[in-house]
XYZ file of C-alpha atoms in Angstrom:
525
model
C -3.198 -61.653 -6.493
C -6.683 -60.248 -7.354
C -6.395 -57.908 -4.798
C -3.400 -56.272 -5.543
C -4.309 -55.708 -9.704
C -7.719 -54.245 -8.267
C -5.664 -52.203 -5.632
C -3.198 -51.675 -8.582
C -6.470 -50.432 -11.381
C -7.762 -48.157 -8.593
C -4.286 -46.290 -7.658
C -3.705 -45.755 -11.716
C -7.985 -44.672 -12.086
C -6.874 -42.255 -9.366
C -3.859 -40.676 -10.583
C -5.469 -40.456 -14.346
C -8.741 -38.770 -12.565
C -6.224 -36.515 -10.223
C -4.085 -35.588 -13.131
C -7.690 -34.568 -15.487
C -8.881 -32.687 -12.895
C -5.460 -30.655 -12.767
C -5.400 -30.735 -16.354
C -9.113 -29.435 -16.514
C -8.779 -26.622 -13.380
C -5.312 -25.498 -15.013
C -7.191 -25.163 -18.307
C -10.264 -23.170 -17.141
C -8.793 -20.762 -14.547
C -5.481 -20.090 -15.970
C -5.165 -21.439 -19.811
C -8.331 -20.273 -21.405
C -9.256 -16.650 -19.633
C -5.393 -16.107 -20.197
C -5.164 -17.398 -24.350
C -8.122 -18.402 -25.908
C -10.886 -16.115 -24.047
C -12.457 -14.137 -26.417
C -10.936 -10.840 -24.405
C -7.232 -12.854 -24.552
C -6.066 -9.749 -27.346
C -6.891 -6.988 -24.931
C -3.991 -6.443 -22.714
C -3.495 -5.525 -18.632
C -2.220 -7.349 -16.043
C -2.317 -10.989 -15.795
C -3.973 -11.496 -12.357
C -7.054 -8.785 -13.457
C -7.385 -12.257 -16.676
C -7.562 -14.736 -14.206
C -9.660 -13.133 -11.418
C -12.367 -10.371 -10.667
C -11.041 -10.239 -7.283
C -7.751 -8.107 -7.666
C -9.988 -5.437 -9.080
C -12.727 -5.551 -6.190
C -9.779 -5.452 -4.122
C -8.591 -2.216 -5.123
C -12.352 -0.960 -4.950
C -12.249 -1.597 -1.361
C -9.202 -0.306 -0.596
C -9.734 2.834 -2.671
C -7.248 2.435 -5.633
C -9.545 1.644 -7.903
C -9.222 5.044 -10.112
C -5.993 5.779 -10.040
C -4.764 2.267 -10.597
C -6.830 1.946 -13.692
C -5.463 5.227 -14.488
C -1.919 3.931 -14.574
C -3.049 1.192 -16.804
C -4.210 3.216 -19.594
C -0.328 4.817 -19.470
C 1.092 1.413 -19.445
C -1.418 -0.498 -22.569
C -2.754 2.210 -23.553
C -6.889 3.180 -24.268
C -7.968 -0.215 -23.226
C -7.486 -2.458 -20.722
C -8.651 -5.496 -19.176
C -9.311 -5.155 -15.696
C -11.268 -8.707 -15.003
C -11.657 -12.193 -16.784
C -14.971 -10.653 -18.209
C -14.241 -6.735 -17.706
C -12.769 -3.819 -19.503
C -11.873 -0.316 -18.934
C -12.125 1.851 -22.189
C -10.294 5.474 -22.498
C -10.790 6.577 -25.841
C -13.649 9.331 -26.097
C -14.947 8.080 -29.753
C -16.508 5.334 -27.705
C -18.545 7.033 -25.596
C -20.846 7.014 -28.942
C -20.506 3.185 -28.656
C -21.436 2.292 -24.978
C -23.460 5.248 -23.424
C -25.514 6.792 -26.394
C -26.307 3.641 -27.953
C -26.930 3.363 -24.546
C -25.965 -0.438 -23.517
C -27.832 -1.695 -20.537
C -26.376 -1.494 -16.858
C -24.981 -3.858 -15.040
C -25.880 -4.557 -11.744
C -23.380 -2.130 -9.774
C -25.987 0.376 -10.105
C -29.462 -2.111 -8.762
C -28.649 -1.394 -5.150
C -29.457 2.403 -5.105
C -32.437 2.080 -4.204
C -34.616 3.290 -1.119
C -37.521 2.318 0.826
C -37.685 -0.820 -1.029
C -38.266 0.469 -4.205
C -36.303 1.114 -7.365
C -35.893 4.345 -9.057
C -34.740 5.793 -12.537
C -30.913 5.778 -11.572
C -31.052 2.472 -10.054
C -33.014 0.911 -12.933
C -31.300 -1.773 -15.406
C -33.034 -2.105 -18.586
C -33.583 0.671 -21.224
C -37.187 0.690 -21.965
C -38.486 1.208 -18.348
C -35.428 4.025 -17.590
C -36.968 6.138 -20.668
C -40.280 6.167 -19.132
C -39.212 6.910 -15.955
C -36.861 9.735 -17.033
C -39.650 10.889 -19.233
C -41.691 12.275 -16.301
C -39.476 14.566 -14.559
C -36.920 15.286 -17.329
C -38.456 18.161 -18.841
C -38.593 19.894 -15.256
C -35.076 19.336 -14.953
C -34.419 21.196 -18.561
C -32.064 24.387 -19.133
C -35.381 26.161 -19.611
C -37.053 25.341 -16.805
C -33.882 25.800 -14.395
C -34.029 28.820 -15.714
C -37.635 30.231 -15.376
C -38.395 32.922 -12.681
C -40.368 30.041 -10.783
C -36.935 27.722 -9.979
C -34.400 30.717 -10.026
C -36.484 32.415 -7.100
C -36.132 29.139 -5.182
C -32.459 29.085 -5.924
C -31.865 32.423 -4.791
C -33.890 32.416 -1.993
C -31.132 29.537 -1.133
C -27.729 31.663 -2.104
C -29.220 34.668 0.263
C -29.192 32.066 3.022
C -26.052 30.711 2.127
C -24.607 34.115 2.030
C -25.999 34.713 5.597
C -23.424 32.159 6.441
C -20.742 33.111 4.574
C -21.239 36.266 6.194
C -21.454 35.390 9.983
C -18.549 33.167 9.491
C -15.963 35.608 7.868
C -12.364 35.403 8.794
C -13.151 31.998 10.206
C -11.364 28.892 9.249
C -14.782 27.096 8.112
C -15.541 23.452 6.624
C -16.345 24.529 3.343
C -17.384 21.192 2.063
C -20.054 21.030 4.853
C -21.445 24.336 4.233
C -21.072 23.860 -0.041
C -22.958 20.675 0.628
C -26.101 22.330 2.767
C -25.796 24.928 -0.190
C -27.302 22.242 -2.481
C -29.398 20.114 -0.049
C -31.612 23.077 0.296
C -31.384 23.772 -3.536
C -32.558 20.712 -4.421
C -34.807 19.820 -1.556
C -36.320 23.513 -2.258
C -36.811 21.685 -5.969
C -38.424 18.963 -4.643
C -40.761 19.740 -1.828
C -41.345 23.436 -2.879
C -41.380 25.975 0.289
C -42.421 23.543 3.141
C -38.714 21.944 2.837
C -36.613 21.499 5.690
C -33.703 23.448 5.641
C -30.516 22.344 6.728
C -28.921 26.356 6.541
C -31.258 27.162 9.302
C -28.316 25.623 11.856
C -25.991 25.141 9.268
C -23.267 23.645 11.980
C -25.492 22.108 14.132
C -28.859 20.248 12.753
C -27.797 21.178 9.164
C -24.315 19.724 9.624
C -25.756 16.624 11.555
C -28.147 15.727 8.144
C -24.864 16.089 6.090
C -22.950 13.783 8.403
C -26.006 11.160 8.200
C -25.883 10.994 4.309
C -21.645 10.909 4.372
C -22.107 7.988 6.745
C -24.756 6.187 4.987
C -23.026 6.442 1.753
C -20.009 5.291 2.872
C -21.252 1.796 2.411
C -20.868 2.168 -1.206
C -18.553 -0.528 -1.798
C -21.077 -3.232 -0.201
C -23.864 -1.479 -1.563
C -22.886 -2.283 -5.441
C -20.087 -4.616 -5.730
C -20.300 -6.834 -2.987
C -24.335 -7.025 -1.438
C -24.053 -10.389 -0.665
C -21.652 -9.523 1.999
C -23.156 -6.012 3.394
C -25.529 -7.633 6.306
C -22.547 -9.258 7.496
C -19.857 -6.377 7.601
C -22.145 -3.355 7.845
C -21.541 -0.943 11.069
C -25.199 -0.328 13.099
C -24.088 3.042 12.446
C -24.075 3.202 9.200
C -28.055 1.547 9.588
C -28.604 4.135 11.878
C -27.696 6.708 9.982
C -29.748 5.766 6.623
C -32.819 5.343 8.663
C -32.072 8.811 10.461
C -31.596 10.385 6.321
C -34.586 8.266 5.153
C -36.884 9.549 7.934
C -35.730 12.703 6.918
C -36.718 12.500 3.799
C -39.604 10.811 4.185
C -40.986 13.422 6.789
C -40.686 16.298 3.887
C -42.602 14.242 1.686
C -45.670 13.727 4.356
C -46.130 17.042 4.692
C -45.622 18.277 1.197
C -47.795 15.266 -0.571
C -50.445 16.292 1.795
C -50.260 19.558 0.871
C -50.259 18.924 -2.462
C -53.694 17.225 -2.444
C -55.245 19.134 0.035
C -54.247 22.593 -0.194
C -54.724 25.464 -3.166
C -51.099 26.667 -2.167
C -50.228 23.004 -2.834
C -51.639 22.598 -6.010
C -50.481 25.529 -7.194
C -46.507 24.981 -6.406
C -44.781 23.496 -9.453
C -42.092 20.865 -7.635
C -40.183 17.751 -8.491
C -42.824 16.226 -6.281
C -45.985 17.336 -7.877
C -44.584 16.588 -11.449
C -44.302 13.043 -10.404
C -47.590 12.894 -8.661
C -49.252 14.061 -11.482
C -48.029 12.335 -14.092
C -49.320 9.518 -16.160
C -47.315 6.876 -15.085
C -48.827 6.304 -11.841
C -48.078 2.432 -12.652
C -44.360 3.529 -12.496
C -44.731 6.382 -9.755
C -45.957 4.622 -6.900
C -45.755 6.765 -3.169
C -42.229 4.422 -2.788
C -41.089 4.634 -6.011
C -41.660 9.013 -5.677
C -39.791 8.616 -1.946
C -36.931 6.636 -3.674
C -36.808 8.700 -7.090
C -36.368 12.205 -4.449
C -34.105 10.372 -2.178
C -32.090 9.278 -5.104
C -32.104 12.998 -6.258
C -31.530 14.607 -2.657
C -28.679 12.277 -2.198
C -26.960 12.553 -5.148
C -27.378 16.456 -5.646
C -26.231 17.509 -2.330
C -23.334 15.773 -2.165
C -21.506 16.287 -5.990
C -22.085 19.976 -6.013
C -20.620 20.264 -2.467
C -17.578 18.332 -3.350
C -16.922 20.574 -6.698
C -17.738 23.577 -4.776
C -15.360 22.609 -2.053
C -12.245 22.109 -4.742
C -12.897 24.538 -6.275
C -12.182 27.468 -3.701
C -9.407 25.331 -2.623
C -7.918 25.726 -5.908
C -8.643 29.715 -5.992
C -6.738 29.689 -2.669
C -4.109 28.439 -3.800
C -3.615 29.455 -7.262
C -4.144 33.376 -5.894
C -3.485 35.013 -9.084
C -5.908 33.054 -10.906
C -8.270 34.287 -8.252
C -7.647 37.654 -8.499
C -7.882 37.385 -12.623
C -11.569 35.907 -11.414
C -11.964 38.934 -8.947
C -11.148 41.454 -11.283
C -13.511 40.142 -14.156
C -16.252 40.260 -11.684
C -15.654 43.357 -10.463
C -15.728 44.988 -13.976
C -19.003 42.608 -14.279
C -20.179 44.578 -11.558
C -19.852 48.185 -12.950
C -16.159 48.583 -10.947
C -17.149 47.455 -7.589
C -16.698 44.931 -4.913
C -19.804 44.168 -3.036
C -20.215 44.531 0.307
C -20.236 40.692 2.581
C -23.710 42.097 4.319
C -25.293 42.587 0.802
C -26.941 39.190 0.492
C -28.371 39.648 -2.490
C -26.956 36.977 -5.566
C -26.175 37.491 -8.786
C -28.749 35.792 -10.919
C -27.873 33.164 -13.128
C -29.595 34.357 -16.074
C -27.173 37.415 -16.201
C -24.013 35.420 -15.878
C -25.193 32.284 -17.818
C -21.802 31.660 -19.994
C -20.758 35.238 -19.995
C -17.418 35.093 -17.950
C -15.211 33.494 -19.688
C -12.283 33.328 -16.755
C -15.280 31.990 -14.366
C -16.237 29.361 -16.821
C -12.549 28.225 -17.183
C -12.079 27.548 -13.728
C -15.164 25.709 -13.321
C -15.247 23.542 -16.324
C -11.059 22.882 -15.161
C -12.482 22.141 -11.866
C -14.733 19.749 -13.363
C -11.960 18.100 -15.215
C -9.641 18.178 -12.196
C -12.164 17.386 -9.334
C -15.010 15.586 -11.061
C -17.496 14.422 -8.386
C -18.245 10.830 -9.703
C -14.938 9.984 -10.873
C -15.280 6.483 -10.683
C -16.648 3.691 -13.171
C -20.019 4.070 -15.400
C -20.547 0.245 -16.372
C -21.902 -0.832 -18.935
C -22.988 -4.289 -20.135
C -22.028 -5.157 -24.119
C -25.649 -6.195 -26.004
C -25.918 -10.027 -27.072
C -24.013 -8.961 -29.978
C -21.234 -7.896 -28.759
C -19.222 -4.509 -29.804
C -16.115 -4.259 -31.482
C -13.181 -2.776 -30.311
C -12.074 -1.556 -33.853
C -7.718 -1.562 -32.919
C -5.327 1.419 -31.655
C -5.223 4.033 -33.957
C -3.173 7.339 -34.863
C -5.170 9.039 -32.272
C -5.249 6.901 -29.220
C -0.399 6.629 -30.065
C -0.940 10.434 -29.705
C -3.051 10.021 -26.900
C -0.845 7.858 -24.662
C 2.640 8.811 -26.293
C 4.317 6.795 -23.228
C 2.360 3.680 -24.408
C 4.105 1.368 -26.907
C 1.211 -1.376 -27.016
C -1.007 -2.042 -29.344
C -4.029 -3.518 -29.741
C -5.595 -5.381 -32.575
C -9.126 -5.202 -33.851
C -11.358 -7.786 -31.838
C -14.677 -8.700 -30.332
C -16.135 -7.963 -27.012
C -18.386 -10.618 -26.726
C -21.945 -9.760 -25.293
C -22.578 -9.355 -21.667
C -19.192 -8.063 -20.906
C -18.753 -5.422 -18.595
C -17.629 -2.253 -20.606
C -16.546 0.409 -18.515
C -15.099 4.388 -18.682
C -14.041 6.298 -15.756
C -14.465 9.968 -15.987
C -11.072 9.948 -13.638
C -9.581 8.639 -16.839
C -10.625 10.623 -19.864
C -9.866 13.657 -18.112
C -6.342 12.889 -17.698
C -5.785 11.777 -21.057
C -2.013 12.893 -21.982
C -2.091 13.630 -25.321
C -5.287 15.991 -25.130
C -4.550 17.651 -21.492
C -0.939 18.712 -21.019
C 0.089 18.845 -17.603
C -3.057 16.839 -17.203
C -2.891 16.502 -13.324
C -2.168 20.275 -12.627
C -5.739 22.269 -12.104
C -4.816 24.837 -15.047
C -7.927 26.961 -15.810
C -6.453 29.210 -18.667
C -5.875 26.266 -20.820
C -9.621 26.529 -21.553
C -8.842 30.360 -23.173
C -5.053 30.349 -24.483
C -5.648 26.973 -26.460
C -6.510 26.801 -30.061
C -10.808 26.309 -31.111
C -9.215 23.262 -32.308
C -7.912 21.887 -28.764
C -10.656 23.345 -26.733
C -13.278 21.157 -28.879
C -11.279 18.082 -28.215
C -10.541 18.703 -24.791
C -14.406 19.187 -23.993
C -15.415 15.618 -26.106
C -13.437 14.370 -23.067
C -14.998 15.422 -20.319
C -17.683 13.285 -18.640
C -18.601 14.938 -15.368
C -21.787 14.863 -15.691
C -21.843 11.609 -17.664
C -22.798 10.620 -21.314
C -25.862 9.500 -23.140
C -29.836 9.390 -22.688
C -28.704 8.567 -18.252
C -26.595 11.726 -17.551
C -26.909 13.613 -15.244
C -30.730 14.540 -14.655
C -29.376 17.703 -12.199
C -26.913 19.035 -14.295
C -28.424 22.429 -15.031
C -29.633 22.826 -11.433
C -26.110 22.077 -10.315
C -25.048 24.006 -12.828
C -27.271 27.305 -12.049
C -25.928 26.622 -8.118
C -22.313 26.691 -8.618
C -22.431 30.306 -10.990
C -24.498 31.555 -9.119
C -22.827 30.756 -6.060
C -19.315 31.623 -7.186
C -20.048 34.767 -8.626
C -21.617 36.006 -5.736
C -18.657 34.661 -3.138
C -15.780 36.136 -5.402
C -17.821 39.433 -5.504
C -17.324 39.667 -2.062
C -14.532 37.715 -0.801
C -10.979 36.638 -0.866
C -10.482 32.772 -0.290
C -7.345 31.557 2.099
C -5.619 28.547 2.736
C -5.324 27.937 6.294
C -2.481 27.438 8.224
C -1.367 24.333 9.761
C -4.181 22.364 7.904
C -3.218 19.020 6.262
C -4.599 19.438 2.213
C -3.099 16.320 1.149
C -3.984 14.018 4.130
C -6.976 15.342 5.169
C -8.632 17.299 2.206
C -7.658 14.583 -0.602
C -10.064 13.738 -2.873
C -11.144 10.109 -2.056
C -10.420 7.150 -4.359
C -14.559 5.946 -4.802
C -16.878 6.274 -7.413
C -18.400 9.237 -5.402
C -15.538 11.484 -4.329
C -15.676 13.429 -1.057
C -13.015 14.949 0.410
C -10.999 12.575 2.443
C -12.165 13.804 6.215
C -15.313 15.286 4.747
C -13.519 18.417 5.607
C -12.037 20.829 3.999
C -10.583 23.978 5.190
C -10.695 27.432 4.231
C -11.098 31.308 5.376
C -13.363 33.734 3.243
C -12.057 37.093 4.251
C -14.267 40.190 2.890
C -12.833 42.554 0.327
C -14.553 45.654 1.682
């Protein structure tokens, strides 16, 4: 009789426990993140409220932009994309989260090489200033353009047009070649003249280096969402291949530090390298943290101004009367004439800077079209939070197709806060036909529209960690496309695959899809 009221006590203790710890798991992974979490009011889908795993998911499988994309049409400037994550389209904050300049999360801690940090890879405010500090002024409009860096640059282009020119009437990989374009630029930058130049054997050597860094990087996903994991699912080629590009790197900086300390010619060559050497921050700027600062510069450089580069001409050859608008207003630029393909010598960027208004429509449309970094810039909210101050006039006109709203609330702090370039340049209501590459929007629109429409772009990023490069890239691709259009006609080629092969990948570092793209330069004289 005792027995069974014990057995009896323990079978009810069990099914009260069992239904509590339903009660409680229900409660905590469904009730609260979807009701009573502080980001409940913010709306999106219901599986990105109960788990950070759908969106990680579409990371890896490279949907992430677009998919967050189609959220902003369907709720509008805001979403929530994870129980403790949102995705924010509305350029006003961009004042908010990047110039205020919240704190990183960790998606950005992994970029880092030879086991040190650098200034992209580092977290916290205060040491990013002083790190930025030191090499920031060389990096300036000024300095980009002073005769010392523009005769580096051009030294470059007359290389590159070497290429151009023993390739004519070639079907050529154009991203490859882009790419090498701005290795040497910025390793040129860096190291000064005892670089190693990838243009030298632009399809063999040259193209092998580009390869290495394409292979290495395509790790990304591991790299800054998911390290925990990368040891385990890592190819030995991808290993391979960032020891290969750190070797690399690491075998330019041998030679040129020694140089630097040994040498008169050394001392005497103003380079990213001996600005960091000889600053005063030598507790920041040890010999790894230099190697992983110019790795993180060489890696990053190379491969955005390629990709733009690449798109670019794509879109010339195949919008051929835009091209020929661009022809014409160089060819007036250059007193009525073409220029011949064996004339190597650029057109300097101090002569063009801003002064061609049909060649700086089509590249700021190919920034908005083909940004390089498409992909997420997150940010983590302060302890204090932010506040996400409700949909307004603006943001209804923004997203016409959108009919939710969303209150005033809280973001509580240490939640991720994220913008996508991807996003903001495809905003409806500010770009029409906002997935069509349409370069003369930038001169047939109103001031009025043209202002608004460049607050939204974010190619180069936002705030006080922008994009260090930006001039440099900047200088490359005028200088670059003023020369090429001088001289040649760009064609689409035949029986080449754009959309499968050439599309621009879904990642937070775009490439095209087969790291190849297509296309034939064929001379005008």
């Amino acid at each position: 009789m005792l027995l069974d009221i014990i057995n009896n006590d323990i079978n009810q203790l069990v099914n009260v426990l069992a239904v509590l710890a339903i009660t409680t798991t229900a409660y905590y992974l469904v009730i609260f993140p979807l009701f009573y979490h502080p980001l409940a009011k913010i709306p999106g889908p219901t599986i990105c409220s109960l788990s950070k795993y759908w969106i990680l998911y579409k990371s890896w499988s490279e949907q992430r932009n677009r998919y967050v994309n189609l959220l902003h049409e369907k709720y509008g400037p805001i979403v929530r994309i994870g129980p403790d994550e949102v995705d924010i389209s509305d350029v006003k904050y961009l004042q908010d989260i990047y110039v205020r300049n919240f704190d990183k999360s960790t998606f950005y801690t992994q970029f880092v090489s030879y086991d040190s940090g650098n200034t992209f890879s580092t977290v916290d405010k205060k040491t990013h200033k002083d790190s930025r500090k030191v090499s920031h002024k060389f990096y300036s409009k000024t300095n980009i353009c002073s005769d010392n860096i523009q005769s580096k640059v051009e030294k470059v282009m007359i290389k590159t047009l070497g290429v151009f020119d023993e390739s004519k009437n070639k079907d050529i990989n154009c991203f490859i070649l882009f790419s090498e374009m701005a290795m040497d630029a910025v390793n040129a930058f860096a190291f000064g003249d005892n670089y190693i130049s990838v243009l030298d054997d632009p399809w063999g050597k040259g193209k092998e280096v580009i390869d290495s860094f394409g292979l290495q990087s395509s790790a990304w996903f591991w790299t800054t969402q998911m390290p925990q994991w990368y040891e385990w699912v890592i190819d030995s080629k991808v290993n391979a291949a960032s020891a290969k590009v750190s070797e690399w790197i690491d075998k330019q900086f041998r030679t040129c530090y020694s140089a630097l300390k040994t040498t008169a010619e050394g001392l005497d060559q103003e380079t990213l390298l001996s600005t960091l050497v000889n600053s005063d921050t030598s507790s920041i700027f040890t010999q790894k943290r230099i190697k992983s600062e110019l790795f993180d510069h060489i890696a990053a450089g190379h491969i955005t101004t390629g990709t733009t580069m690449a798109y670019l001409c794509y879109e010339l050859a195949k919008n051929v009367d835009i091209q020929k608008l661009l022809q014409e207003e160089l060819k007036e630029f250059n007193q009525g004439k073409y220029i011949k393909s064996n004339n190597y010598n650029p057109i300097r960027y101090t002569d063009i800077d801003e002064k061609l208004p049909i060649m700086q429509a089509v590249i700021t449309e190919t920034f908005r079209v083909h940004a390089a970094i498409p992909g997420q810039e997150p940010r983590v909210t302060p302890p204090g939070g932010m506040i996400w101050r409700g949909t307004t006039d603006e943001n209804v006109k923004a997203y016409p197709q959108c009919k939710v709203e969303t209150e005033p609330c809280k973001i509580p702090g240490g939640t991720i806060v994220t913008m996508q370039p991807w996003s903001l340049h495809r905003v409806p209501g500010v770009f029409e036909n906002e997935n069509e590459w349409q370069p003369m929007r930038w001169i047939d629109s109103t001031p009025e529209r043209i202002r608004e429409m460049k607050r939204h772009l974010m190619h180069f990023g936002a705030g006080s960690r922008m994009c260090i490069g930006q001039h440099l890239a900047t200088a490359e691709i005028n200088i670059i496309l003023a020369s090429l259009l001088s001289r040649y006609s760009v064609e689409l080629v035949d029986g080449w695959d754009y959309e499968r092969d050439s599309e621009m990948l879904d990642i937070y570092t775009t490439v095209p899809r087969s790291e190849c793209l297509l296309l034939r330069f064929v001379p005008l004289l």
